[in-house]
XYZ file of C-alpha atoms in Angstrom:
261
model
C -9.542 14.747 39.316
C -9.152 16.182 42.794
C -8.077 13.891 45.616
C -5.200 11.985 47.127
C -3.506 9.805 44.558
C -3.672 6.940 47.053
C -7.487 7.243 47.123
C -8.558 8.404 43.635
C -10.158 5.730 41.439
C -9.267 5.409 37.749
C -10.905 2.617 35.763
C -8.138 2.157 33.204
C -4.377 1.840 33.011
C -2.249 4.745 31.822
C 0.630 5.079 29.351
C 2.608 7.827 31.076
C 2.958 9.207 34.601
C 4.449 12.700 34.887
C 5.199 14.180 38.292
C 7.479 16.848 39.707
C 8.047 15.033 43.004
C 11.620 16.139 43.702
C 12.253 17.986 46.946
C 15.329 19.604 48.394
C 18.113 17.036 48.517
C 15.869 15.042 46.128
C 14.071 13.119 48.892
C 12.766 15.855 51.199
C 8.980 15.696 51.667
C 8.908 12.061 50.456
C 6.598 12.840 47.543
C 8.002 9.989 45.461
C 6.034 7.501 47.579
C 2.775 8.851 46.132
C 4.143 8.541 42.595
C 5.145 4.936 43.285
C 1.596 4.293 44.487
C 0.206 5.700 41.237
C 2.680 3.637 39.212
C 1.756 0.398 40.956
C -1.967 1.088 40.584
C -2.271 2.356 37.033
C 0.863 2.261 34.836
C 0.621 -0.133 31.888
C 3.325 -2.739 31.398
C 6.035 -0.930 29.437
C 4.590 2.466 30.395
C 6.750 5.540 30.883
C 7.689 7.347 34.079
C 8.757 10.988 33.748
C 11.266 11.657 35.120
C 12.560 8.139 34.552
C 15.655 8.186 36.785
C 17.148 10.304 39.535
C 20.576 10.443 41.164
C 21.551 12.067 44.458
C 25.160 13.275 44.827
C 27.261 14.555 47.719
C 30.651 16.260 47.930
C 32.678 18.144 50.572
C 32.782 21.901 50.157
C 34.607 24.992 51.307
C 32.697 28.248 51.806
C 34.834 30.738 53.766
C 32.623 33.730 52.929
C 29.528 32.074 54.385
C 31.405 30.920 57.488
C 32.942 34.342 58.031
C 29.587 36.078 57.634
C 27.808 33.811 60.114
C 30.537 32.910 62.624
C 33.705 35.003 62.424
C 31.571 38.159 62.578
C 31.146 37.605 66.327
C 34.875 37.680 67.031
C 34.873 41.455 66.627
C 31.542 43.270 66.413
C 32.486 46.897 65.735
C 35.620 46.320 67.787
C 33.880 44.486 70.644
C 34.899 40.886 71.341
C 31.645 38.912 71.323
C 33.242 35.501 70.805
C 31.172 34.193 73.734
C 28.355 34.077 71.152
C 30.237 31.650 68.878
C 28.681 28.385 70.175
C 25.167 29.805 69.847
C 25.965 31.331 66.451
C 27.182 27.968 65.133
C 24.102 26.200 66.430
C 21.679 28.768 65.040
C 23.436 28.982 61.665
C 24.353 25.371 61.002
C 22.199 23.057 63.124
C 19.767 22.421 60.275
C 20.539 21.905 56.575
C 20.828 25.117 54.570
C 19.337 25.599 51.110
C 21.914 27.692 49.258
C 23.453 28.033 45.825
C 27.176 27.395 45.589
C 29.500 27.176 42.594
C 31.871 24.534 41.297
C 34.741 26.465 42.920
C 33.316 25.598 46.352
C 33.501 21.848 45.750
C 36.568 20.094 47.176
C 36.384 16.693 45.481
C 34.599 14.513 42.989
C 31.089 13.820 44.286
C 29.886 10.422 45.379
C 26.583 8.880 44.362
C 24.455 8.574 47.489
C 21.437 7.042 45.753
C 20.378 6.181 42.221
C 16.648 5.742 41.632
C 14.986 3.948 38.741
C 11.460 5.351 38.947
C 10.002 2.322 37.179
C 11.319 -0.123 39.813
C 12.013 1.680 43.096
C 9.907 0.661 46.104
C 8.556 2.772 48.963
C 10.420 0.645 51.492
C 13.696 1.269 49.661
C 13.325 5.005 50.263
C 12.667 4.808 54.005
C 16.418 4.898 54.649
C 19.124 5.852 52.162
C 22.764 5.563 53.205
C 26.235 5.623 51.702
C 29.840 5.379 52.841
C 32.481 7.600 51.303
C 36.245 7.963 51.085
C 37.287 10.828 48.861
C 40.380 12.907 48.251
C 40.468 16.694 48.437
C 41.499 18.336 45.182
C 42.935 21.417 46.899
C 44.205 22.950 50.110
C 41.256 24.623 51.818
C 38.997 24.642 54.849
C 36.361 21.938 54.881
C 33.157 23.718 55.908
C 30.577 21.075 55.131
C 29.015 18.786 52.562
C 26.722 19.660 49.671
C 24.009 17.459 48.206
C 22.341 17.897 44.827
C 20.588 15.779 42.221
C 20.008 15.098 38.550
C 16.834 13.687 37.031
C 16.631 12.185 33.556
C 13.759 12.050 31.091
C 13.852 9.439 28.364
C 16.413 6.720 27.758
C 17.456 5.024 31.008
C 20.614 6.655 32.314
C 21.999 3.439 33.767
C 21.491 -0.234 33.101
C 20.184 -2.659 35.701
C 23.417 -4.617 36.037
C 25.492 -1.589 36.994
C 22.856 0.163 39.105
C 23.748 -1.511 42.393
C 27.447 -0.849 41.905
C 26.860 2.817 41.123
C 25.776 3.849 44.612
C 28.453 4.956 47.072
C 30.982 5.329 44.254
C 32.933 8.386 43.216
C 31.920 10.046 39.973
C 35.004 10.923 37.951
C 33.779 11.609 34.421
C 33.931 15.387 34.795
C 34.985 18.105 32.443
C 38.262 19.901 33.003
C 36.549 23.164 33.966
C 35.312 22.282 37.427
C 32.854 19.520 38.116
C 30.248 18.381 35.640
C 27.392 16.053 36.524
C 27.541 12.470 35.309
C 25.525 11.536 32.251
C 24.669 7.977 31.326
C 23.575 6.189 28.198
C 22.959 8.006 24.940
C 22.653 11.643 25.963
C 21.008 12.495 22.617
C 17.971 10.427 23.670
C 17.465 11.988 27.071
C 16.932 15.293 28.778
C 18.783 15.968 32.039
C 17.565 18.383 34.682
C 20.539 19.032 36.943
C 20.832 20.971 40.188
C 24.622 20.587 40.267
C 26.742 23.543 41.436
C 28.174 24.164 37.965
C 24.740 24.325 36.345
C 22.448 27.392 36.242
C 20.778 27.840 39.652
C 17.348 26.319 40.245
C 14.861 26.828 43.062
C 16.209 23.579 44.576
C 19.698 25.151 44.848
C 21.974 22.786 46.809
C 21.432 21.407 50.300
C 24.414 22.210 52.533
C 25.261 20.340 55.708
C 27.629 22.757 57.418
C 29.926 21.416 60.119
C 30.499 23.316 63.347
C 34.315 23.197 63.302
C 36.101 23.640 59.941
C 38.864 21.179 59.135
C 41.952 22.342 57.279
C 42.696 19.868 54.490
C 45.586 19.679 52.055
C 45.566 18.526 48.459
C 44.977 14.752 48.229
C 44.013 14.521 51.910
C 41.429 11.808 52.525
C 37.957 12.694 53.806
C 35.929 9.653 54.836
C 32.701 8.834 56.563
C 29.075 7.937 55.958
C 25.701 9.590 55.500
C 22.242 8.273 56.237
C 18.913 9.891 55.296
C 15.777 8.403 56.850
C 12.149 9.384 57.118
C 11.290 10.970 60.445
C 8.851 9.165 62.731
C 7.636 12.589 63.802
C 6.546 13.400 60.253
C 7.284 11.224 57.188
C 7.808 14.398 55.152
C 10.836 15.260 57.324
C 14.305 13.739 56.908
C 16.596 12.621 59.713
C 20.225 13.116 58.696
C 23.118 11.261 60.300
C 26.551 12.325 59.060
C 29.873 10.881 60.194
C 33.084 12.328 58.805
C 36.793 12.170 59.505
C 39.965 13.653 58.087
C 43.440 13.442 59.482
C 43.090 12.609 63.171
C 39.707 14.335 63.567
C 36.393 12.497 63.692
C 32.921 13.991 64.106
C 29.262 13.018 64.072
C 26.489 15.431 63.136
C 22.788 14.709 63.394
C 20.058 17.034 62.182
C 16.489 17.064 60.927
C 15.333 18.672 57.715
C 11.896 20.079 58.557
């Protein structure tokens, strides 16, 4: 049937709704709203949503190679000091979110859960603005170059129960393997399939969404990195995301705002 899901007419309820609605950073393009519309119009009581749950994560990262390639290059271009280009280079390279693949070695701390979504219950209004506060500890001495966001989606058995869902958001995920980070799995993993875009998993076309900061911050092991992040639908275009990031470490505090177009 060809047409907008909000306008198509189906004269019966359905048992299953399957949709690949996930965008970069999970919520980019806001396609989940159309799936929610289909669910509310046609899904039978007790029907199945696939994927059934989704979780958005964020963690601070270090990426000296990327920063050197984009920024430090201008300090000496074939022996010529072109550092006057640095402000423009930072703006051009890092003003908007970057879709890149990183590895677990780039991640500085345990990730936080920015948003957990139960596809059978989430509302459109709930997705208009997603926000989370964070206070995390660096696992190593390194330069903080930005923050990475990625997601998992689950098919099958619910990955979290209703009672703990509200307490899950804005918390730090610490059930990782010893070899770098490992995305959190909930419930009986034998009854579910997880599609993960985490840095330690094989790369996908979603990669990770990187919010690079303009001025790196040198952090030591166990140094606290705190702040908040807010993702909201753009009034210019509901498919776009407005991003408001506040972060602080040591005596340094910054605010970064950008739009994912």
